[in-house]
Amino acid sequence: MKAKGLHDHNLLEQGGIPAALPLDQVIVGDCVAAMNALPPGSVDLVFADPPYNLQLGGDLRRPDDSLVDAVDDDWDKFASFAEYDAFTKAWLAAARRVLKPDGALWVIGSYHNIFRVGAILQDLGFWMLNDIVWRKANPMPNFRGRRFTNAHETLIWAARGEQSKYTFHYEALKGGNDDLQMRSDWYLPLCTGDERLKGADGAKVHPTQKPEALLARVLLSASNPGDVILDPFFGTGTTGAVAKALGRHFIGLEREAVYAKAARERIAAVKPLPPEAFATAPSKRSEPRVPFLSLVEAGLVKAGETVIDDKRRHSAVIRADGTLSVGPAIGSIHKVGALVQGLPSCNGWTFWHVEREGKLMLLDMLRGEIRAQMAAA
Ligand SMILES: C[S@@+](CC[C@H](N)C(=O)[O-])C[C@H]1O[C@@H](n2cnc3c(N)ncnc32)[C@H](O)[C@@H]1O
């Protein structure tokens, strides 16, 4: 099928984004042809929810003989594993071509297809970063009781290549997770209720609409505001709806015109969140380095003053050259922090305090003041 709509978009260059990108549009057609018509190295992230090749042989029925609304659509049918593999190789290669060198790809699947997809993407040069288990809060039961309830799907997150400097907002995710590292098992409900698109007859518009919360976690963790997110299997446009809400651009590719229309209508109704609701907090690693001596020079701490830990068990004296001393030992805030605790290492910024108006103040707070001054300058 030939991709339509690639030549009637805005060709102007926008803020570092290559010209000829159909930003925030849904293109009807085959995703391989559509991706091959895009400039190489032009998108930041690919999110793909491809056909799973569910291989359903005949109707699926509940114990009361009622029919299960299973995925039996033509777009999910392949004659053989070989045909599915050839299709997978074609779209993954096309996706890799359009990714920027530091780009990454997410692909979601089930036990039917994800292992084949994983092997092919490694063969093509992608570099695996994680597999995420989406544990479903409300999975469909195994009606015949012949297997375990299939209660999860798997997402693979892979960089374009081994050397890619991919985006990952480690600290933002940790901050939203009670300051614990975000784990690779995500517990989220299926897409139901008002979020599920339904036709005038009340029937689902699409059999496999993904939950917006799943896409939000993907985009918040692995992309930046303003990034271009390409979804080659757009369906009802969940990726586009979430991208628009979170200040990202999207490119949606979908072979079925009826789904593309539903996606456009859905996305048109989405109101972007205010930028402060999704702006990425700067990661600690990207903040400018501040030597402890700068605090002495700025007068925020004084040579001869004492630093102490939060339990007031250890103390050291600040020296004029920005080192600390304890007895005969002299060293950086980190080395002396490690020494007094008998540990191999210590972050002096988050260990030592000074006393201000009867209260302990962490050195890291004072470092923050210097950084704020640097940002203002
Ligand atoms: C699993 S669904 C994606 C559902 C989507 N994530 C959502 O939330 O609505 C896969 C979609 O890919 C589309 N599709 C299948 N083969 C395609 C191809 N070669 N090119 C473009 N779209 C394709 C199907 O029509 C289907 O809508």
Short mmCIF file of C-alpha atoms and ligand atoms in Angstrom, two decimals:
data_model
loop_
_atom_site.label_atom_id
_atom_site.label_comp_id
_atom_site.label_asym_id
_atom_site.label_seq_id
_atom_site.Cartn_x
_atom_site.Cartn_y
_atom_site.Cartn_z
CA MET A 1 0.00 0.00 0.00
CA LYS A 2 1.39 3.43 -0.90
CA ALA A 3 1.78 6.03 1.84
CA LYS A 4 -0.44 9.05 1.33
CA GLY A 5 -0.03 12.54 2.67
CA LEU A 6 3.77 12.72 2.78
CA HIS A 7 4.04 15.60 0.37
CA ASP A 8 1.35 17.98 1.53
CA HIS A 9 2.83 19.00 4.85
CA ASN A 10 4.81 21.95 6.04
CA LEU A 11 8.35 21.73 4.69
CA LEU A 12 9.82 24.49 6.83
CA GLU A 13 12.64 23.74 9.22
CA GLN A 14 11.41 24.05 12.85
CA GLY A 15 13.78 24.40 15.82
CA GLY A 16 16.39 21.80 14.81
CA ILE A 17 13.79 19.40 13.43
CA PRO A 18 14.63 18.40 9.83
CA ALA A 19 12.42 19.74 7.07
CA ALA A 20 9.95 17.40 5.38
CA LEU A 21 8.76 15.81 8.60
CA PRO A 22 4.97 15.43 8.77
CA LEU A 23 4.80 16.63 12.36
CA ASP A 24 1.65 15.97 14.38
CA GLN A 25 -0.02 14.22 11.46
CA VAL A 26 -1.50 10.81 10.84
CA ILE A 27 -0.48 9.22 7.54
CA VAL A 28 -2.64 6.45 6.10
CA GLY A 29 -0.62 3.70 4.45
CA ASP A 30 1.89 0.96 4.98
CA CYS A 31 4.35 1.97 7.69
CA VAL A 32 7.44 0.60 5.91
CA ALA A 33 6.80 2.69 2.78
CA ALA A 34 5.91 5.72 4.90
CA MET A 35 9.05 5.45 7.04
CA ASN A 36 11.25 4.97 3.98
CA ALA A 37 9.85 8.25 2.61
CA LEU A 38 11.01 10.17 5.71
CA PRO A 39 14.48 11.73 6.00
CA PRO A 40 17.03 9.46 7.71
CA GLY A 41 18.09 10.24 11.29
CA SER A 42 15.12 12.50 11.92
CA VAL A 43 13.10 11.13 14.86
CA ASP A 44 14.02 10.89 18.53
CA LEU A 45 11.93 7.94 19.62
CA VAL A 46 9.88 5.17 18.04
CA PHE A 47 7.03 3.58 19.95
CA ALA A 48 5.66 0.52 18.14
CA ASP A 49 2.67 -1.65 18.98
CA PRO A 50 2.84 -4.01 15.97
CA PRO A 51 0.51 -6.87 15.07
CA TYR A 52 1.12 -9.68 17.60
CA ASN A 53 0.36 -12.51 15.14
CA LEU A 54 -2.00 -14.06 17.69
CA GLN A 55 -2.65 -17.10 15.46
CA LEU A 56 -6.21 -17.57 16.70
CA GLY A 57 -7.66 -20.73 15.15
CA GLY A 58 -11.43 -20.23 15.17
CA ASP A 59 -13.68 -18.43 17.65
CA LEU A 60 -12.69 -17.95 21.27
CA ARG A 61 -15.61 -18.70 23.64
CA ARG A 62 -16.29 -18.34 27.36
CA PRO A 63 -17.53 -21.32 29.47
CA ASP A 64 -21.12 -20.06 28.91
CA ASP A 65 -20.42 -20.29 25.14
CA SER A 66 -20.53 -16.51 24.63
CA LEU A 67 -18.07 -15.19 22.05
CA VAL A 68 -14.93 -13.38 23.27
CA ASP A 69 -14.17 -10.14 21.41
CA ALA A 70 -10.69 -11.36 20.41
CA VAL A 71 -8.22 -9.85 17.95
CA ASP A 72 -9.06 -11.64 14.69
CA ASP A 73 -8.54 -8.72 12.30
CA ASP A 74 -6.82 -9.11 8.92
CA TRP A 75 -3.98 -6.80 10.00
CA ASP A 76 -2.98 -9.39 12.62
CA LYS A 77 -2.88 -12.36 10.22
CA PHE A 78 0.33 -13.81 8.78
CA ALA A 79 0.65 -17.05 6.77
CA SER A 80 3.69 -18.30 8.69
CA PHE A 81 6.36 -17.33 11.19
CA ALA A 82 8.67 -16.71 8.22
CA GLU A 83 6.21 -14.15 6.83
CA TYR A 84 5.90 -12.49 10.25
CA ASP A 85 9.70 -12.37 10.59
CA ALA A 86 10.11 -10.78 7.14
CA PHE A 87 7.50 -8.15 8.06
CA THR A 88 9.20 -7.50 11.42
CA LYS A 89 12.62 -7.16 9.81
CA ALA A 90 11.26 -4.69 7.24
CA TRP A 91 9.60 -2.35 9.72
CA LEU A 92 12.42 -2.51 12.29
CA ALA A 93 15.03 -1.70 9.61
CA ALA A 94 12.91 1.21 8.37
CA ALA A 95 12.47 2.46 11.96
CA ARG A 96 16.21 2.25 12.60
CA ARG A 97 16.91 4.31 9.46
CA VAL A 98 14.68 7.19 10.59
CA LEU A 99 16.01 7.24 14.15
CA LYS A 100 18.61 9.83 15.13
CA PRO A 101 21.98 8.31 16.15
CA ASP A 102 21.07 8.77 19.83
CA GLY A 103 17.47 7.65 19.33
CA ALA A 104 15.73 4.65 20.84
CA LEU A 105 12.82 2.33 20.17
CA TRP A 106 10.12 0.80 22.31
CA VAL A 107 8.16 -2.17 21.06
CA ILE A 108 5.34 -3.91 22.90
CA GLY A 109 4.26 -7.51 22.39
CA SER A 110 3.20 -10.76 24.00
CA TYR A 111 4.62 -14.30 24.14
CA HIS A 112 3.26 -14.78 20.60
CA ASN A 113 5.73 -12.39 19.00
CA ILE A 114 8.05 -10.58 21.40
CA PHE A 115 10.87 -13.14 21.31
CA ARG A 116 10.97 -13.08 17.50
CA VAL A 117 10.92 -9.26 17.53
CA GLY A 118 13.70 -9.16 20.15
CA ALA A 119 16.04 -11.44 18.19
CA ILE A 120 15.47 -9.50 14.96
CA LEU A 121 16.10 -6.12 16.54
CA GLN A 122 19.38 -7.34 18.00
CA ASP A 123 20.37 -8.74 14.59
CA LEU A 124 19.69 -5.31 13.05
CA GLY A 125 22.08 -3.54 15.45
CA PHE A 126 19.69 -2.19 18.09
CA TRP A 127 21.07 -2.36 21.63
CA MET A 128 18.76 -3.76 24.32
CA LEU A 129 18.34 -1.52 27.37
CA ASN A 130 15.54 -3.19 29.32
CA ASP A 131 12.53 -5.40 28.95
CA ILE A 132 9.58 -4.01 30.87
CA VAL A 133 6.81 -6.25 32.10
CA TRP A 134 3.45 -4.49 31.98
CA ARG A 135 1.53 -6.40 34.64
CA LYS A 136 -2.16 -5.96 33.93
CA ALA A 137 -4.34 -4.99 36.88
CA ASN A 138 -7.40 -6.52 35.19
CA PRO A 139 -6.30 -9.25 32.70
CA MET A 140 -8.70 -11.37 30.70
CA PRO A 141 -9.05 -14.81 32.35
CA ASN A 142 -7.94 -18.00 30.59
CA PHE A 143 -11.46 -19.15 29.76
CA ARG A 144 -10.65 -22.79 29.10
CA GLY A 145 -8.47 -23.18 32.18
CA ARG A 146 -5.77 -24.91 30.14
CA ARG A 147 -3.00 -22.36 30.70
CA PHE A 148 -2.01 -19.65 33.17
CA THR A 149 -3.90 -16.36 32.96
CA ASN A 150 -1.94 -14.30 30.50
CA ALA A 151 -1.58 -11.30 32.79
CA HIS A 152 1.25 -9.30 31.25
CA GLU A 153 2.73 -7.89 28.08
CA THR A 154 6.38 -7.16 27.46
CA LEU A 155 7.94 -3.94 26.23
CA ILE A 156 11.47 -3.93 24.86
CA TRP A 157 13.40 -0.68 25.16
CA ALA A 158 16.41 -0.59 22.84
CA ALA A 159 18.85 2.12 21.79
CA ARG A 160 19.48 2.57 18.06
CA GLY A 161 22.99 1.19 18.62
CA GLU A 162 25.46 0.29 21.35
CA GLN A 163 27.05 3.78 21.32
CA SER A 164 23.77 5.74 21.32
CA LYS A 165 23.48 8.31 24.09
CA TYR A 166 19.81 7.59 24.63
CA THR A 167 17.50 9.70 26.81
CA PHE A 168 16.54 8.42 30.26
CA HIS A 169 15.08 10.58 33.01
CA TYR A 170 16.23 8.41 35.88
CA GLU A 171 15.80 11.00 38.61
CA ALA A 172 12.40 12.25 37.46
CA LEU A 173 11.04 8.71 37.55
CA LYS A 174 12.61 8.04 40.91
CA GLY A 175 11.09 11.27 42.27
CA GLY A 176 7.64 10.10 41.21
CA ASN A 177 8.22 6.69 42.80
CA ASP A 178 8.66 7.69 46.46
CA ASP A 179 12.38 8.24 45.77
CA LEU A 180 12.88 4.58 44.88
CA GLN A 181 14.42 3.53 41.55
CA MET A 182 11.66 2.81 39.03
CA ARG A 183 11.56 -0.95 38.48
CA SER A 184 11.08 -2.84 35.23
CA ASP A 185 7.68 -4.28 36.26
CA TRP A 186 4.85 -1.80 35.79
CA TYR A 187 1.42 -2.46 37.29
CA LEU A 188 -1.22 -0.65 35.23
CA PRO A 189 -4.83 -1.31 34.27
CA LEU A 190 -6.03 -2.08 30.75
CA CYS A 191 -7.62 0.71 28.74
CA THR A 192 -11.26 0.77 29.88
CA GLY A 193 -13.99 3.26 30.87
CA ASP A 194 -14.17 6.71 29.30
CA GLU A 195 -10.68 6.39 27.83
CA ARG A 196 -11.76 3.49 25.57
CA LEU A 197 -12.96 4.78 22.20
CA LYS A 198 -16.42 3.46 21.29
CA GLY A 199 -18.52 3.82 18.14
CA ALA A 200 -22.14 5.00 17.99
CA ASP A 201 -23.16 1.34 18.48
CA GLY A 202 -21.19 1.17 21.75
CA ALA A 203 -18.66 -1.27 20.25
CA LYS A 204 -14.92 -0.70 20.72
CA VAL A 205 -13.40 1.30 17.86
CA HIS A 206 -10.19 -0.75 18.05
CA PRO A 207 -9.50 -4.16 19.64
CA THR A 208 -6.10 -3.30 21.15
CA GLN A 209 -6.21 0.34 22.31
CA LYS A 210 -3.37 0.79 24.81
CA PRO A 211 -3.75 2.70 28.11
CA GLU A 212 -2.54 6.29 28.08
CA ALA A 213 -0.77 5.76 31.42
CA LEU A 214 1.53 3.21 29.77
CA LEU A 215 2.49 5.65 26.99
CA ALA A 216 2.90 8.49 29.49
CA ARG A 217 5.45 6.48 31.45
CA VAL A 218 7.35 5.62 28.26
CA LEU A 219 7.41 9.20 26.96
CA LEU A 220 8.24 10.78 30.32
CA SER A 221 11.11 8.37 30.91
CA ALA A 222 12.67 8.24 27.45
CA SER A 223 11.93 11.52 25.63
CA ASN A 224 12.14 15.29 26.10
CA PRO A 225 9.55 17.99 25.48
CA GLY A 226 9.76 18.99 21.80
CA ASP A 227 11.04 15.54 20.71
CA VAL A 228 9.59 13.78 17.67
CA ILE A 229 7.92 10.46 18.52
CA LEU A 230 7.07 8.15 15.63
CA ASP A 231 4.46 5.41 15.98
CA PRO A 232 4.32 3.11 12.91
CA PHE A 233 1.23 1.20 14.16
CA PHE A 234 -0.84 4.14 15.33
CA GLY A 235 -4.25 2.48 15.76
CA THR A 236 -6.42 4.92 17.72
CA GLY A 237 -3.46 7.26 18.24
CA THR A 238 -2.74 6.66 21.93
CA THR A 239 0.87 7.70 21.33
CA GLY A 240 -0.23 10.92 19.61
CA ALA A 241 -2.75 11.81 22.32
CA VAL A 242 -0.16 11.41 25.08
CA ALA A 243 2.59 13.12 23.04
CA LYS A 244 0.37 16.16 22.50
CA ALA A 245 -0.60 16.34 26.19
CA LEU A 246 3.09 16.15 27.19
CA GLY A 247 4.48 18.70 24.72
CA ARG A 248 6.08 16.24 22.28
CA HIS A 249 5.55 16.00 18.50
CA PHE A 250 4.22 12.80 16.97
CA ILE A 251 4.11 11.16 13.56
CA GLY A 252 1.42 8.49 13.28
CA LEU A 253 1.38 5.81 10.57
CA GLU A 254 -1.67 3.58 10.22
CA ARG A 255 -2.82 1.42 7.33
CA GLU A 256 -6.57 1.47 8.17
CA ALA A 257 -8.27 4.77 7.30
CA VAL A 258 -11.03 4.19 9.86
CA TYR A 259 -8.52 4.01 12.73
CA ALA A 260 -6.59 7.01 11.40
CA LYS A 261 -9.81 9.07 11.38
CA ALA A 262 -10.62 8.02 14.96
CA ALA A 263 -7.06 8.92 16.00
CA ARG A 264 -7.22 12.39 14.41
CA GLU A 265 -10.53 13.15 16.15
CA ARG A 266 -9.22 11.88 19.46
CA ILE A 267 -6.01 13.92 19.29
CA ALA A 268 -7.83 17.09 18.20
CA ALA A 269 -9.72 16.98 21.52
CA VAL A 270 -6.55 16.69 23.63
CA LYS A 271 -5.49 19.85 25.47
CA PRO A 272 -1.72 20.08 26.08
CA LEU A 273 -0.79 20.29 29.76
CA PRO A 274 0.87 23.52 30.93
CA PRO A 275 4.65 23.22 30.25
CA GLU A 276 5.51 23.30 33.95
CA ALA A 277 3.52 20.07 34.38
CA PHE A 278 5.86 18.10 32.12
CA ALA A 279 9.13 20.07 31.91
CA THR A 280 11.95 17.67 32.69
CA ALA A 281 13.68 18.36 36.00
CA PRO A 282 17.43 18.73 35.39
CA SER A 283 19.22 15.56 36.40
CA LYS A 284 21.90 15.86 39.08
CA ARG A 285 24.51 14.70 36.55
CA SER A 286 23.69 17.52 34.13
CA GLU A 287 23.96 20.25 36.79
CA PRO A 288 27.16 22.34 36.74
CA ARG A 289 30.01 21.14 38.94
CA VAL A 290 30.60 23.32 42.00
CA PRO A 291 33.86 22.85 43.94
CA PHE A 292 33.54 23.15 47.72
CA LEU A 293 36.12 25.95 47.59
CA SER A 294 33.48 28.08 45.78
CA LEU A 295 31.35 27.99 48.93
CA VAL A 296 34.31 29.30 50.97
CA GLU A 297 35.07 31.97 48.36
CA ALA A 298 31.41 33.04 48.22
CA GLY A 299 31.35 33.39 52.01
CA LEU A 300 28.59 30.78 52.38
CA VAL A 301 30.91 28.85 54.75
CA LYS A 302 33.92 30.24 56.63
CA ALA A 303 37.45 28.91 56.98
CA GLY A 304 37.81 27.66 60.55
CA GLU A 305 34.11 26.78 60.83
CA THR A 306 33.06 23.26 61.84
CA VAL A 307 31.03 20.85 59.70
CA ILE A 308 29.06 18.03 61.33
CA ASP A 309 26.94 15.05 60.30
CA ASP A 310 23.19 14.90 60.96
CA LYS A 311 23.58 12.79 64.13
CA ARG A 312 26.35 15.10 65.39
CA ARG A 313 28.71 12.13 65.76
CA HIS A 314 31.46 13.39 63.46
CA SER A 315 32.93 16.82 62.86
CA ALA A 316 35.71 18.41 60.81
CA VAL A 317 37.15 21.88 60.32
CA ILE A 318 36.83 23.82 57.06
CA ARG A 319 40.19 25.01 55.73
CA ALA A 320 40.83 28.13 53.66
CA ASP A 321 41.76 26.03 50.60
CA GLY A 322 38.38 24.21 50.50
CA THR A 323 39.57 21.01 52.18
CA LEU A 324 38.56 19.65 55.61
CA SER A 325 40.77 18.55 58.48
CA VAL A 326 40.22 16.03 61.24
CA GLY A 327 43.22 15.79 63.53
CA PRO A 328 46.23 15.35 61.26
CA ALA A 329 44.15 14.17 58.28
CA ILE A 330 43.36 16.61 55.49
CA GLY A 331 41.24 15.91 52.42
CA SER A 332 38.19 16.78 50.35
CA ILE A 333 34.71 16.87 51.93
CA HIS A 334 34.19 13.38 50.42
CA LYS A 335 37.49 11.83 51.56
CA VAL A 336 37.19 13.16 55.11
CA GLY A 337 33.52 12.07 55.24
CA ALA A 338 34.56 8.55 54.27
CA LEU A 339 37.48 8.58 56.71
CA VAL A 340 35.45 9.53 59.81
CA GLN A 341 32.89 6.81 59.04
CA GLY A 342 35.46 4.16 58.13
CA LEU A 343 33.80 3.75 54.71
CA PRO A 344 35.41 3.43 51.26
CA SER A 345 33.48 6.43 49.90
CA CYS A 346 31.10 9.19 50.93
CA ASN A 347 29.23 12.04 49.23
CA GLY A 348 30.40 14.97 51.34
CA TRP A 349 27.66 17.24 49.95
CA THR A 350 24.92 15.08 51.47
CA PHE A 351 26.86 14.06 54.61
CA TRP A 352 28.20 17.29 56.09
CA HIS A 353 26.17 20.18 57.56
CA VAL A 354 26.89 23.62 58.95
CA GLU A 355 24.88 25.18 61.73
CA ARG A 356 22.77 28.22 60.85
CA GLU A 357 20.51 29.88 63.43
CA GLY A 358 20.58 26.76 65.60
CA LYS A 359 19.61 24.45 62.73
CA LEU A 360 21.68 22.06 60.63
CA MET A 361 21.99 22.99 56.97
CA LEU A 362 23.29 20.46 54.43
CA LEU A 363 26.24 21.55 52.27
CA ASP A 364 24.16 20.42 49.29
CA MET A 365 21.67 23.23 50.08
CA LEU A 366 24.46 25.78 49.97
CA ARG A 367 25.72 24.28 46.70
CA GLY A 368 22.19 24.82 45.37
CA GLU A 369 22.51 28.54 46.16
CA ILE A 370 25.71 28.75 44.08
CA ARG A 371 24.03 26.90 41.22
CA ALA A 372 21.05 29.27 41.36
CA GLN A 373 23.46 32.23 41.17
CA MET A 374 25.21 30.58 38.19
CA ALA A 375 21.89 30.02 36.42
CA ALA A 376 20.83 33.64 37.03
CA ALA A 377 24.15 34.90 35.64
C1 LIG B 1 -1.78 -3.41 17.95
S1 LIG B 1 -2.56 -2.19 16.99
C2 LIG B 1 -2.00 -0.65 17.68
C3 LIG B 1 -2.97 -0.03 18.66
C4 LIG B 1 -2.53 1.32 19.19
N1 LIG B 1 -1.32 1.23 19.98
C5 LIG B 1 -3.62 2.00 20.03
O1 LIG B 1 -3.40 2.28 21.23
O2 LIG B 1 -4.71 2.21 19.51
C6 LIG B 1 -1.68 -2.32 15.50
C7 LIG B 1 -2.15 -1.37 14.41
O3 LIG B 1 -1.22 -1.44 13.34
C8 LIG B 1 -1.92 -1.31 12.11
N2 LIG B 1 -1.07 -1.93 11.09
C9 LIG B 1 -0.85 -3.23 10.86
N3 LIG B 1 0.03 -3.40 9.87
C10 LIG B 1 0.40 -2.16 9.46
C11 LIG B 1 1.30 -1.68 8.48
N4 LIG B 1 2.01 -2.50 7.72
N5 LIG B 1 1.44 -0.34 8.37
C12 LIG B 1 0.73 0.52 9.14
N6 LIG B 1 -0.15 0.10 10.08
C13 LIG B 1 -0.29 -1.22 10.24
C14 LIG B 1 -3.24 -2.01 12.36
O4 LIG B 1 -4.24 -1.55 11.50
C15 LIG B 1 -3.50 -1.69 13.83
O5 LIG B 1 -4.33 -0.56 13.96
#
